[in-house]
Short mmCIF file of C-alpha atoms in Angstrom, two decimals:
data_model
loop_
_atom_site.label_atom_id
_atom_site.label_comp_id
_atom_site.label_asym_id
_atom_site.label_seq_id
_atom_site.Cartn_x
_atom_site.Cartn_y
_atom_site.Cartn_z
CA MET A 1 -1.16 -9.99 21.86
CA ASP A 2 1.09 -6.99 21.39
CA SER A 3 -0.45 -3.56 21.35
CA PRO A 4 -0.36 -1.72 18.01
CA ASP A 5 0.66 1.43 19.90
CA THR A 6 4.07 2.61 18.71
CA ARG A 7 4.92 5.11 21.44
CA SER A 8 8.02 3.31 22.66
CA SER A 9 10.05 3.28 19.46
CA LEU A 10 11.42 5.68 16.90
CA VAL A 11 8.76 5.80 14.25
CA LYS A 12 8.99 7.45 10.86
CA VAL A 13 5.86 9.50 10.48
CA LEU A 14 4.97 12.85 9.02
CA PRO A 15 7.55 15.45 7.95
CA ILE A 16 7.22 18.42 10.26
CA ASN A 17 8.18 22.05 9.81
CA VAL A 18 9.80 22.70 13.20
CA ASP A 19 9.16 26.14 14.65
CA LEU A 20 10.28 26.28 18.29
CA THR A 21 9.05 29.60 19.63
CA THR A 22 9.69 30.74 23.20
CA ASP A 23 5.99 31.56 23.64
CA VAL A 24 4.98 27.98 24.32
CA GLU A 25 1.26 28.73 24.69
CA ASN A 26 1.23 30.08 21.13
CA ALA A 27 3.88 27.76 19.72
CA ALA A 28 3.38 26.47 16.23
CA ARG A 29 1.97 23.01 15.82
CA ASP A 30 4.13 20.22 14.41
CA GLY A 31 7.18 20.80 16.64
CA LEU A 32 8.98 19.30 19.61
CA GLY A 33 6.44 18.71 22.40
CA SER A 34 3.48 18.63 20.00
CA GLY A 35 0.67 16.41 21.14
CA LEU A 36 0.01 13.31 19.07
CA LEU A 37 -3.24 11.38 18.87
CA SER A 38 -2.24 7.75 18.31
CA THR A 39 -5.36 6.96 16.30
CA LEU A 40 -4.48 9.68 13.79
CA ALA A 41 -0.67 9.67 14.14
CA VAL A 42 -0.48 13.34 13.28
CA PRO A 43 0.65 16.35 15.36
CA GLN A 44 -1.95 18.10 17.50
CA GLY A 45 -1.59 21.15 19.76
CA LEU A 46 1.42 21.79 22.00
CA LEU A 47 1.08 19.32 24.89
CA VAL A 48 4.55 19.44 26.45
CA ASP A 49 6.58 22.59 27.03
CA PRO A 50 9.77 22.19 24.96
CA GLY A 51 11.48 24.68 27.28
CA LYS A 52 15.21 24.61 26.80
CA PHE A 53 15.32 21.51 24.67
CA GLU A 54 18.61 19.75 24.13
CA SER A 55 20.20 18.81 20.84
CA GLN A 56 23.16 17.01 19.40
CA PRO A 57 24.56 16.80 15.84
CA ASP A 58 24.02 13.66 13.82
CA SER A 59 25.71 12.64 10.57
CA LEU A 60 24.05 9.27 9.90
CA ILE A 61 22.86 8.42 6.39
CA THR A 62 20.48 5.48 5.90
CA PHE A 63 19.41 3.74 2.68
CA THR A 64 16.44 1.37 2.51
CA LEU A 65 14.97 -0.59 -0.38
CA LYS A 66 11.41 -1.90 -0.09
CA LEU A 67 9.11 -3.84 -2.39
CA VAL A 68 5.53 -2.57 -2.10
CA ASP A 69 2.49 -4.71 -2.91
CA SER A 70 -0.19 -3.23 -0.61
CA ARG A 71 -1.50 0.18 0.37
CA SER A 72 -0.50 -0.19 4.03
CA THR A 73 3.10 -0.98 3.00
CA TYR A 74 3.03 1.94 0.56
CA ALA A 75 1.85 4.30 3.31
CA SER A 76 4.50 2.97 5.69
CA GLU A 77 7.29 3.53 3.15
CA LEU A 78 6.02 7.07 2.58
CA ALA A 79 6.45 7.52 6.36
CA LEU A 80 2.73 7.72 7.05
CA SER A 81 0.38 5.99 9.41
CA ALA A 82 -1.68 3.23 7.81
CA ASN A 83 -4.63 5.53 8.59
CA ALA A 84 -3.24 7.99 6.05
CA LYS A 85 -5.33 6.26 3.40
CA PHE A 86 -8.36 7.71 5.08
CA GLY A 87 -7.07 11.29 4.87
CA PHE A 88 -5.61 11.90 8.33
CA ALA A 89 -2.58 14.17 8.17
CA SER A 90 -1.26 17.63 8.75
CA GLY A 91 -0.73 19.97 5.82
CA SER A 92 2.99 19.32 5.62
CA ALA A 93 2.38 15.71 4.49
CA SER A 94 -0.69 16.22 2.35
CA LEU A 95 1.25 15.43 -0.83
CA ARG A 96 2.13 11.93 0.39
CA ILE A 97 -1.35 11.48 1.84
CA GLU A 98 -2.76 12.12 -1.62
CA MET A 99 -0.31 9.62 -3.14
CA SER A 100 -1.34 7.00 -0.57
CA GLN A 101 -5.04 7.58 -1.19
CA ASN A 102 -4.53 7.19 -4.93
CA PHE A 103 -2.61 3.92 -4.54
CA ARG A 104 -4.36 0.94 -6.09
CA SER A 105 -3.16 -2.64 -6.16
CA ASN A 106 -2.69 -4.11 -9.60
CA SER A 107 -2.09 -7.76 -10.35
CA ARG A 108 0.51 -6.86 -12.98
CA SER A 109 2.44 -4.04 -11.32
CA LEU A 110 4.59 -3.48 -8.24
CA PHE A 111 6.25 -0.51 -6.56
CA ILE A 112 9.78 -0.31 -5.21
CA ILE A 113 10.70 2.59 -2.92
CA LEU A 114 14.30 3.57 -2.28
CA THR A 115 14.59 5.90 0.70
CA LYS A 116 17.65 7.95 1.61
CA ASP A 117 17.54 9.70 5.01
CA VAL A 118 20.16 12.28 5.89
CA HIS A 119 20.35 13.04 9.63
CA THR A 120 21.69 16.40 10.75
CA GLU A 121 20.48 16.99 14.31
CA LEU A 122 18.64 15.20 17.12
CA GLN A 123 16.46 17.43 19.33
CA PHE A 124 14.89 16.12 22.53
CA ILE A 125 13.13 17.08 25.76
CA ARG A 126 14.82 15.57 28.80
CA LYS A 127 12.16 16.37 31.45
CA PRO A 128 8.71 16.65 29.82
CA LEU A 129 6.05 18.82 31.50
CA TRP A 130 2.53 19.53 30.28
CA THR A 131 1.78 23.12 29.30
CA LYS A 132 -0.67 25.11 31.43
CA SER A 133 -3.05 25.26 28.49
CA ALA A 134 -3.08 21.44 28.16
CA ARG A 135 -3.65 20.92 31.91
CA ASP A 136 -6.52 23.44 31.95
CA HIS A 137 -8.13 21.89 28.88
CA PHE A 138 -7.87 18.40 30.37
CA ALA A 139 -9.58 19.57 33.56
CA ARG A 140 -12.46 21.11 31.59
CA SER A 141 -13.00 18.10 29.27
CA LYS A 142 -15.78 15.68 30.11
CA GLY A 143 -16.61 12.07 29.36
CA GLU A 144 -14.69 8.82 29.71
CA TYR A 145 -12.43 9.56 26.76
CA LYS A 146 -12.34 13.37 27.10
CA LYS A 147 -12.80 13.63 23.35
CA ASN A 148 -12.30 17.39 23.11
CA PHE A 149 -8.94 17.11 24.84
CA LEU A 150 -7.78 14.17 22.72
CA LEU A 151 -8.62 15.87 19.44
CA ARG A 152 -6.67 18.94 20.49
CA TYR A 153 -3.70 17.44 22.34
CA GLY A 154 -3.75 13.68 21.76
CA ASP A 155 -2.53 10.89 24.05
CA GLY A 156 1.18 11.17 23.26
CA PHE A 157 3.78 13.77 22.35
CA ALA A 158 6.92 14.21 20.26
CA GLN A 159 9.79 13.88 22.75
CA ARG A 160 12.58 13.50 20.19
CA LEU A 161 12.86 14.86 16.66
CA MET A 162 15.40 13.89 14.02
CA ILE A 163 16.12 16.82 11.74
CA GLY A 164 17.44 16.32 8.22
CA GLY A 165 16.19 15.46 4.75
CA THR A 166 14.61 12.55 2.91
CA PHE A 167 14.80 11.55 -0.73
CA ARG A 168 12.62 8.78 -2.15
CA LEU A 169 12.82 7.21 -5.58
CA ILE A 170 9.53 5.48 -6.33
CA TYR A 171 9.75 2.86 -9.08
CA ARG A 172 6.64 1.49 -10.72
CA LEU A 173 7.22 -1.85 -12.48
CA GLY A 174 4.76 -3.19 -15.03
CA PHE A 175 4.66 -6.88 -15.97
CA ASP A 176 3.10 -8.85 -18.79
CA SER A 177 1.26 -11.17 -16.43
CA PHE A 178 0.30 -11.84 -12.84
CA GLU A 179 2.77 -14.74 -12.80
CA ASP A 180 5.68 -12.50 -13.85
CA ALA A 181 4.87 -10.04 -11.06
CA SER A 182 4.56 -12.83 -8.48
CA ASP A 183 7.85 -14.41 -9.55
CA PHE A 184 9.65 -11.07 -9.31
CA SER A 185 8.19 -10.46 -5.85
CA ALA A 186 9.24 -13.90 -4.62
CA HIS A 187 12.87 -13.40 -5.67
CA PHE A 188 13.18 -9.66 -5.04
CA GLU A 189 15.08 -9.75 -1.75
CA ALA A 190 17.59 -12.35 -2.92
CA THR A 191 18.18 -10.60 -6.24
CA TYR A 192 18.17 -6.91 -5.32
CA GLY A 193 18.29 -6.73 -1.51
CA ASN A 194 22.06 -6.23 -1.48
CA SER A 195 22.02 -3.22 -3.81
CA SER A 196 24.62 -0.70 -2.63
CA GLY A 197 22.61 2.37 -3.60
CA ALA A 198 20.19 3.94 -6.05
CA VAL A 199 22.52 3.84 -9.06
CA ASP A 200 23.46 0.21 -8.42
CA PHE A 201 19.82 -0.83 -8.06
CA HIS A 202 18.77 1.19 -11.11
CA ARG A 203 21.36 -0.43 -13.35
CA ARG A 204 20.52 -3.92 -12.14
CA ILE A 205 16.75 -3.58 -12.53
CA VAL A 206 17.05 -2.05 -16.01
CA ARG A 207 19.58 -4.63 -17.24
CA ALA A 208 17.53 -7.54 -15.87
CA GLY A 209 14.79 -6.91 -18.43
CA VAL A 210 12.19 -8.71 -16.31
CA THR A 211 9.50 -6.06 -16.69
CA SER A 212 7.45 -4.73 -19.57
CA SER A 213 7.74 -1.14 -18.33
CA ILE A 214 9.54 0.86 -15.62
CA SER A 215 8.95 4.44 -14.53
CA VAL A 216 10.44 6.37 -11.63
CA GLN A 217 9.39 9.40 -9.59
CA GLY A 218 11.35 11.47 -7.09
CA LEU A 219 10.03 12.84 -3.79
CA CYS A 220 12.18 14.92 -1.45
CA SER A 221 12.07 17.19 1.59
CA GLY A 222 14.63 19.05 3.71
CA VAL A 223 16.14 21.17 0.92
CA LYS A 224 15.55 24.70 -0.36
CA LYS A 225 16.10 24.03 -4.03
CA SER A 226 15.96 21.00 -6.29
CA PRO A 227 16.42 20.35 -10.03
CA ASN A 228 13.91 21.73 -12.49
CA LEU A 229 12.23 18.36 -12.90
CA PHE A 230 10.87 18.77 -9.34
CA TYR A 231 8.04 21.11 -8.54
CA GLN A 232 7.04 22.61 -5.20
CA ASP A 233 3.82 21.15 -3.89
CA ARG A 234 1.95 21.50 -0.61
CA GLY A 235 4.10 22.22 2.42
CA GLU A 236 7.81 21.65 2.14
CA GLU A 237 7.76 18.56 -0.07
CA GLN A 238 8.72 18.46 -3.71
CA LYS A 239 8.11 15.74 -6.26
CA SER A 240 8.97 15.04 -9.86
CA ARG A 241 6.72 13.71 -12.55
CA ASP A 242 6.83 10.03 -13.49
CA VAL A 243 9.55 9.47 -16.07
CA SER A 244 10.42 6.36 -18.06
CA VAL A 245 13.79 4.80 -17.33
CA SER A 246 14.68 5.50 -20.96
CA ASP A 247 14.22 9.24 -20.37
CA LYS A 248 17.39 11.31 -19.90
CA LEU A 249 15.76 12.97 -16.89
CA VAL A 250 16.33 9.75 -14.93
CA ASP A 251 20.06 10.49 -15.00
CA GLU A 252 19.35 13.86 -13.42
CA LEU A 253 17.25 12.21 -10.71
CA LEU A 254 20.01 9.73 -9.88
CA LYS A 255 22.66 12.46 -9.89
CA TYR A 256 20.63 14.54 -7.45
CA HIS A 257 20.07 11.46 -5.27
CA ASN A 258 23.85 10.98 -5.01
CA GLU A 259 24.39 14.66 -4.16
CA PHE A 260 21.42 14.92 -1.79
CA GLU A 261 23.42 14.78 1.45
CA GLY A 262 25.42 17.86 0.50
CA HIS A 263 22.28 19.83 -0.34
CA VAL A 264 20.64 18.92 2.99
CA ARG A 265 23.65 19.94 5.06
CA ASP A 266 24.22 23.15 3.05
CA ASP A 267 20.59 24.29 2.99
CA LYS A 268 20.02 23.78 6.75
CA VAL A 269 16.25 23.38 6.43
CA GLU A 270 14.79 22.27 9.76
CA SER A 271 12.72 19.42 8.40
CA THR A 272 11.74 16.57 10.70
CA ILE A 273 12.26 13.15 9.14
CA PHE A 274 10.99 11.19 12.14
CA PHE A 275 10.04 11.65 15.75
CA GLU A 276 9.69 9.51 18.83
CA MET A 277 6.17 9.38 20.21
CA ARG A 278 5.98 8.92 23.96
CA ASP A 279 3.02 8.37 26.25
CA ALA A 280 1.55 11.69 27.38
CA TYR A 281 1.29 10.48 30.97
CA ILE A 282 5.04 10.04 31.56
CA ALA A 283 5.28 13.80 32.20
CA ASP A 284 5.81 14.62 35.89
CA ASN A 285 2.79 16.94 36.06
CA ALA A 286 0.40 14.79 33.99
CA PRO A 287 -2.99 14.07 35.63
CA ASP A 288 -3.58 10.73 37.33
CA TYR A 289 -6.54 9.95 35.07
CA ARG A 290 -5.29 8.00 32.03
CA ILE A 291 -7.14 7.71 28.70
CA ASP A 292 -6.54 4.28 27.17
CA LEU A 293 -6.97 4.06 23.39
CA VAL A 294 -5.54 0.55 22.90
CA ASP A 295 -8.90 -0.83 21.69
CA TYR A 296 -9.18 2.02 19.20
CA ASN A 297 -5.74 1.28 17.79
CA PHE A 298 -6.49 -2.44 17.54
CA ALA A 299 -9.64 -1.62 15.55
CA LEU A 300 -7.68 0.66 13.22
CA ARG A 301 -5.00 -1.98 12.71
CA ASP A 302 -7.74 -4.47 11.75
CA ALA A 303 -9.22 -1.87 9.40
CA ALA A 304 -5.87 -1.39 7.64
CA GLU A 305 -5.67 -5.15 7.08
CA MET A 306 -9.22 -5.19 5.73
CA ASP A 307 -8.44 -2.28 3.42
CA ASP A 308 -5.50 -4.23 1.95
CA VAL A 309 -7.75 -7.27 1.39
CA ILE A 310 -10.41 -5.11 -0.28
CA ASP A 311 -7.81 -3.48 -2.51
CA THR A 312 -6.32 -6.85 -3.50
CA ARG A 313 -9.74 -8.40 -4.13
CA LEU A 314 -10.72 -5.55 -6.45
CA ALA A 315 -7.41 -5.91 -8.33
CA GLN A 316 -8.09 -9.64 -8.83
CA LEU A 317 -11.59 -8.99 -10.15
CA GLU A 318 -10.31 -6.35 -12.55
CA TYR A 319 -7.60 -8.77 -13.75
CA ILE A 320 -10.21 -11.45 -14.43
CA ARG A 321 -12.46 -8.94 -16.19
CA ASP A 322 -9.70 -7.48 -18.38
CA VAL A 323 -7.31 -10.42 -18.94
CA ALA A 324 -8.19 -13.74 -17.30
CA TYR A 325 -11.76 -13.95 -18.66
CA VAL A 326 -10.29 -16.03 -21.52
CA TRP A 327 -9.70 -19.03 -19.23
CA ASN A 328 -12.56 -18.28 -16.81
CA PRO A 329 -15.66 -19.17 -18.83
CA SER A 330 -17.89 -19.15 -15.76
CA ALA A 331 -16.90 -15.56 -14.85
CA THR A 332 -19.40 -13.42 -16.71
CA LYS A 333 -19.02 -9.66 -16.91
CA ASP A 334 -22.26 -9.12 -14.98
CA GLU A 335 -21.12 -11.37 -12.13
CA ILE A 336 -17.73 -9.65 -11.97
CA ASP A 337 -19.31 -6.19 -11.94
CA LYS A 338 -21.72 -7.23 -9.15
CA ARG A 339 -18.81 -8.28 -6.95
CA ILE A 340 -16.83 -5.12 -7.72
CA THR A 341 -19.86 -3.03 -6.75
CA ALA A 342 -20.42 -4.98 -3.50
CA ILE A 343 -16.77 -4.75 -2.41
CA SER A 344 -16.56 -1.06 -3.35
CA LYS A 345 -19.55 -0.39 -1.08
CA LEU A 346 -17.73 -2.11 1.79
CA ALA A 347 -14.66 0.05 1.09
CA ARG A 348 -16.73 3.23 1.48
CA LYS A 349 -18.38 1.86 4.62
CA LEU A 350 -14.98 1.01 6.10
CA GLU A 351 -13.74 4.52 5.39
CA ARG A 352 -16.66 6.07 7.27
CA GLU A 353 -16.29 3.76 10.26
CA VAL A 354 -12.53 4.27 10.48
CA TYR A 355 -12.99 8.04 10.41
CA ASP A 356 -15.37 7.80 13.37
CA ILE A 357 -13.05 5.50 15.34
CA ALA A 358 -9.93 7.59 14.67
CA HIS A 359 -11.71 10.76 15.75
CA ILE A 360 -13.05 9.11 18.93
CA THR A 361 -16.67 9.64 17.91
CA ASP A 362 -17.78 6.21 19.10
CA LYS A 363 -17.31 4.89 22.63
CA ARG A 364 -17.21 1.35 21.26
CA PRO A 365 -14.40 1.18 18.68
CA LEU A 366 -15.86 -1.72 16.74
CA LEU A 367 -16.12 -2.27 13.01
CA SER A 368 -19.52 -3.48 11.81
CA PHE A 369 -18.00 -6.17 9.57
CA GLY A 370 -14.86 -8.29 9.36
CA LEU A 371 -12.60 -10.01 6.88
CA GLY A 372 -15.10 -12.84 6.48
CA ASP A 373 -17.71 -10.39 5.18
CA ILE A 374 -15.59 -9.29 2.21
CA PRO A 375 -16.86 -11.35 -0.76
CA GLU A 376 -14.30 -13.86 -1.96
CA LEU A 377 -13.79 -14.89 -5.54
CA PRO A 378 -15.78 -18.03 -6.44
CA ARG A 379 -13.57 -21.10 -6.26
CA SER A 380 -14.11 -21.58 -9.98
CA TRP A 381 -12.54 -18.19 -10.81
CA LEU A 382 -8.76 -18.04 -11.13
CA ALA A 383 -6.89 -14.73 -11.06
CA ARG A 384 -3.79 -16.39 -12.55
CA ARG A 385 -2.82 -18.19 -15.70
CA LEU A 386 -3.47 -21.92 -15.93
CA ARG A 387 -0.47 -24.18 -15.36
CA PRO A 388 0.44 -27.57 -16.89
CA ALA A 389 -1.08 -30.46 -14.95
CA PRO A 390 1.70 -32.94 -14.03
CA GLY A 391 1.15 -36.34 -15.58
CA TYR A 392 -1.40 -35.19 -18.15
CA TYR A 393 0.70 -34.73 -21.25
CA THR A 394 -0.01 -36.65 -24.42
CA ASP A 395 2.79 -36.88 -26.97
CA ILE A 396 2.22 -38.87 -30.15
CA PRO A 397 5.01 -38.01 -32.58
CA TYR A 398 3.69 -40.11 -35.48
CA ALA A 399 -0.05 -40.59 -35.35
CA LEU A 400 0.02 -40.94 -39.15
CA ASN A 401 3.19 -42.34 -40.68
CA GLN A 402 2.64 -44.16 -43.96
CA LEU A 403 2.04 -43.80 -47.64
CA GLY A 404 -1.49 -43.94 -48.93
CA PRO A 405 -4.62 -43.09 -46.93
CA SER A 406 -4.72 -43.50 -43.14
CA THR A 407 -6.84 -42.42 -40.18
CA PHE A 408 -6.22 -41.80 -36.46
CA THR A 409 -8.39 -41.17 -33.38
CA HIS A 410 -7.24 -40.71 -29.78
CA THR A 411 -9.08 -39.51 -26.66
CA SER A 412 -7.07 -37.96 -23.82
CA ASN A 413 -8.11 -38.23 -20.19
CA VAL A 414 -8.12 -35.20 -17.91
CA PRO A 415 -7.59 -34.89 -14.14
CA GLU A 416 -10.61 -34.80 -11.87
CA LEU A 417 -11.27 -31.29 -10.60
CA GLU A 418 -13.99 -29.56 -8.64
CA PRO A 419 -17.02 -28.87 -10.84
CA GLU A 420 -16.80 -25.61 -12.83
CA MET A 421 -13.07 -25.18 -12.17
CA PRO A 422 -11.30 -23.62 -15.17
CA MET A 423 -9.14 -25.93 -17.23
CA GLY A 424 -7.43 -25.62 -20.57
CA PHE A 425 -5.64 -27.53 -23.28
CA ARG A 426 -2.59 -26.65 -25.35
CA PHE A 427 -2.69 -28.50 -28.66
CA ASN A 428 0.43 -28.48 -30.84
CA MET A 429 0.66 -30.43 -34.08
CA HIS A 430 3.40 -31.04 -36.63
CA LYS A 431 3.40 -32.66 -40.06
CA GLU A 432 5.83 -33.77 -42.71
CA THR A 433 4.87 -34.30 -46.33
CA ALA A 434 6.20 -36.49 -49.09
CA ASP A 435 8.28 -35.13 -51.94
CA ARG A 436 5.81 -33.67 -54.49
CA SER A 437 8.13 -34.51 -57.34
CA ASP A 438 6.82 -38.05 -57.43
CA GLY A 439 3.32 -36.75 -58.18
CA VAL A 440 1.64 -38.21 -55.10
CA ASP A 441 -1.42 -36.57 -53.61
CA VAL A 442 -0.68 -35.19 -50.11
CA ARG A 443 -3.57 -34.23 -47.84
CA LEU A 444 -4.26 -33.96 -44.12
CA SER A 445 -7.37 -33.02 -42.13
CA VAL A 446 -7.27 -32.61 -38.36
CA LYS A 447 -10.11 -32.13 -35.90
CA VAL A 448 -9.87 -31.59 -32.13
CA VAL A 449 -13.14 -32.14 -30.28
CA LEU A 450 -13.75 -31.08 -26.68
CA THR A 451 -16.44 -33.04 -24.87
CA SER A 452 -17.79 -31.32 -21.77
CA LYS A 453 -21.14 -31.46 -19.99
CA GLY A 454 -22.40 -33.97 -22.53
CA ARG A 455 -21.76 -31.66 -25.48
CA ASP A 456 -19.14 -31.83 -28.23
CA LYS A 457 -17.40 -28.68 -29.39
CA ILE A 458 -14.91 -28.54 -32.25
CA GLU A 459 -11.94 -26.49 -31.00
CA PHE A 460 -9.67 -27.01 -33.98
CA GLU A 461 -10.48 -28.11 -37.50
CA GLU A 462 -8.39 -27.59 -40.58
CA THR A 463 -7.51 -29.31 -43.84
CA PHE A 464 -3.98 -29.00 -45.14
CA VAL A 465 -3.08 -29.39 -48.80
CA ASP A 466 0.65 -29.65 -49.31
CA GLY A 467 2.15 -26.53 -50.81
CA GLY A 468 0.34 -23.90 -48.71
CA ALA A 469 -0.07 -25.00 -45.10
CA PRO A 470 2.51 -24.12 -42.39
CA ARG A 471 4.56 -26.93 -40.91
CA ASN A 472 3.32 -26.51 -37.30
CA ARG A 473 0.01 -25.46 -35.76
CA TYR A 474 -1.03 -24.94 -32.15
CA ARG A 475 -4.13 -23.84 -30.28
CA ASP A 476 -5.05 -23.06 -26.64
CA PHE A 477 -8.66 -23.55 -25.60
CA TYR A 478 -10.50 -23.53 -22.29
CA THR A 479 -13.56 -24.89 -20.53
CA SER A 480 -15.06 -25.41 -17.07
CA TYR A 481 -14.49 -28.90 -15.72
CA ALA A 482 -17.35 -31.37 -15.50
CA PRO A 483 -17.26 -35.16 -15.06
CA GLY A 484 -16.67 -36.79 -18.41
CA THR A 485 -14.60 -33.96 -19.87
CA SER A 486 -12.24 -35.25 -22.57
CA VAL A 487 -10.41 -34.21 -25.72
CA THR A 488 -10.41 -36.30 -28.87
CA VAL A 489 -7.98 -35.78 -31.74
CA GLN A 490 -9.10 -37.12 -35.15
CA ALA A 491 -6.86 -37.13 -38.19
CA LYS A 492 -7.21 -38.37 -41.77
CA GLY A 493 -4.33 -38.18 -44.22
CA ARG A 494 -2.80 -39.33 -47.43
CA ASN A 495 0.94 -39.70 -47.89
CA VAL A 496 1.71 -37.60 -44.80
CA LYS A 497 3.39 -37.91 -41.44
CA PHE A 498 1.41 -36.28 -38.65
CA GLY A 499 2.02 -36.02 -34.89
CA TYR A 500 0.95 -33.86 -31.97
CA ASN A 501 1.17 -33.23 -28.25
CA LEU A 502 -1.60 -32.16 -25.91
CA GLN A 503 -0.95 -30.52 -22.52
CA VAL A 504 -3.72 -30.25 -19.92
CA LEU A 505 -3.73 -26.90 -18.06
CA VAL A 506 -5.27 -26.35 -14.61
#
């Protein structure tokens, strides 16, 4: 199994205000050579002397487009550790930390994040050496994990920094149903993955008309000034308010996105857009004793997965409570609320345990519960709309088709399901009447009876007298499956043509 440690690759993490002072013992945090604790993924104290660091200009511009459907993905696209949800970050990224903490999954909404990175300079340390302060502190620290040292200097350091600026456009898409959101997600890459830039994507997503609502927010760093729709927040980052795509301010956002490279290169703000984290012990003067936090990082990776499951499970329960209760007769409000309360308690427990693990407060980095302990939805609850059951479609175009009085009765079979599983029926009727000029009496009465659990329930009953009734009528109705479930259509008419179709939904 691969280690979750990301020391060996360029990793987008927290934006850093770089301040490389010559007094390395008093150097500002968050710069080249800063220590990094892998369980927190945030800068610590100065571990490696940056000395006479080397640099080279860079003119690369990158554009990424990512569909977001979980908090861990959202945190990743905001260039944060998955642990950011639990509040671990330096001040310079607190704005995005807050956004990540406030993220909630929703069965009828998705996020899309467009990221534009402008590279201006690569800074790096060729021959890393621990500072005297770090070596002295390591020698004084006690215990297997030398907790005091780790929390001050970490187990890695920033060997390379990419300076530049980052602009993110964060789209929030609202859908009419869970199915619409799922369909969009399934076809997102094929439909929009080849967008050439923000303006191209924006035009395509707006013209597609696949969503019920779209709003967009801007988030940028690495510039001194930005349009008035942005406001300065904590640290160096600036964000705009959420604006609807119909708002004229969106044009200003897109215009600034196109011009962003020029602002970054003109403003010359030393903002770090990503750094390379390297193992602290590769330094020539590092101590022989190595602190291994692989188990801690595995536990935190598992916790991030559990947090996503908890977030998704809560979104499903809220969808059933607010929307899908119509076709989930066995899902009572009390039962839904009990499950929401139980899962919310686990979420708070997970947060406490992750905090302890990330801060090396427990020698055994183990979570007290796993994925199997997160309550699942009962099998008889469906957090989606019911779909037509293949092969269970009754179509009788002319159940009544004659002059004078006539009657009709037909019982439709249903598929066998697990007991208490939701099922539904879509009844659609049509009628044609005789010409009233001949003075004939035209009448029609229709009754649809659902038999379930030994009880009959009238789901549709109406009498039509020609001259006032609409031509077509339909009705959706739902139940929980039980052996013997059936639907019977009864009709009685005079001088009328009547037909219907009945679709079983599961």
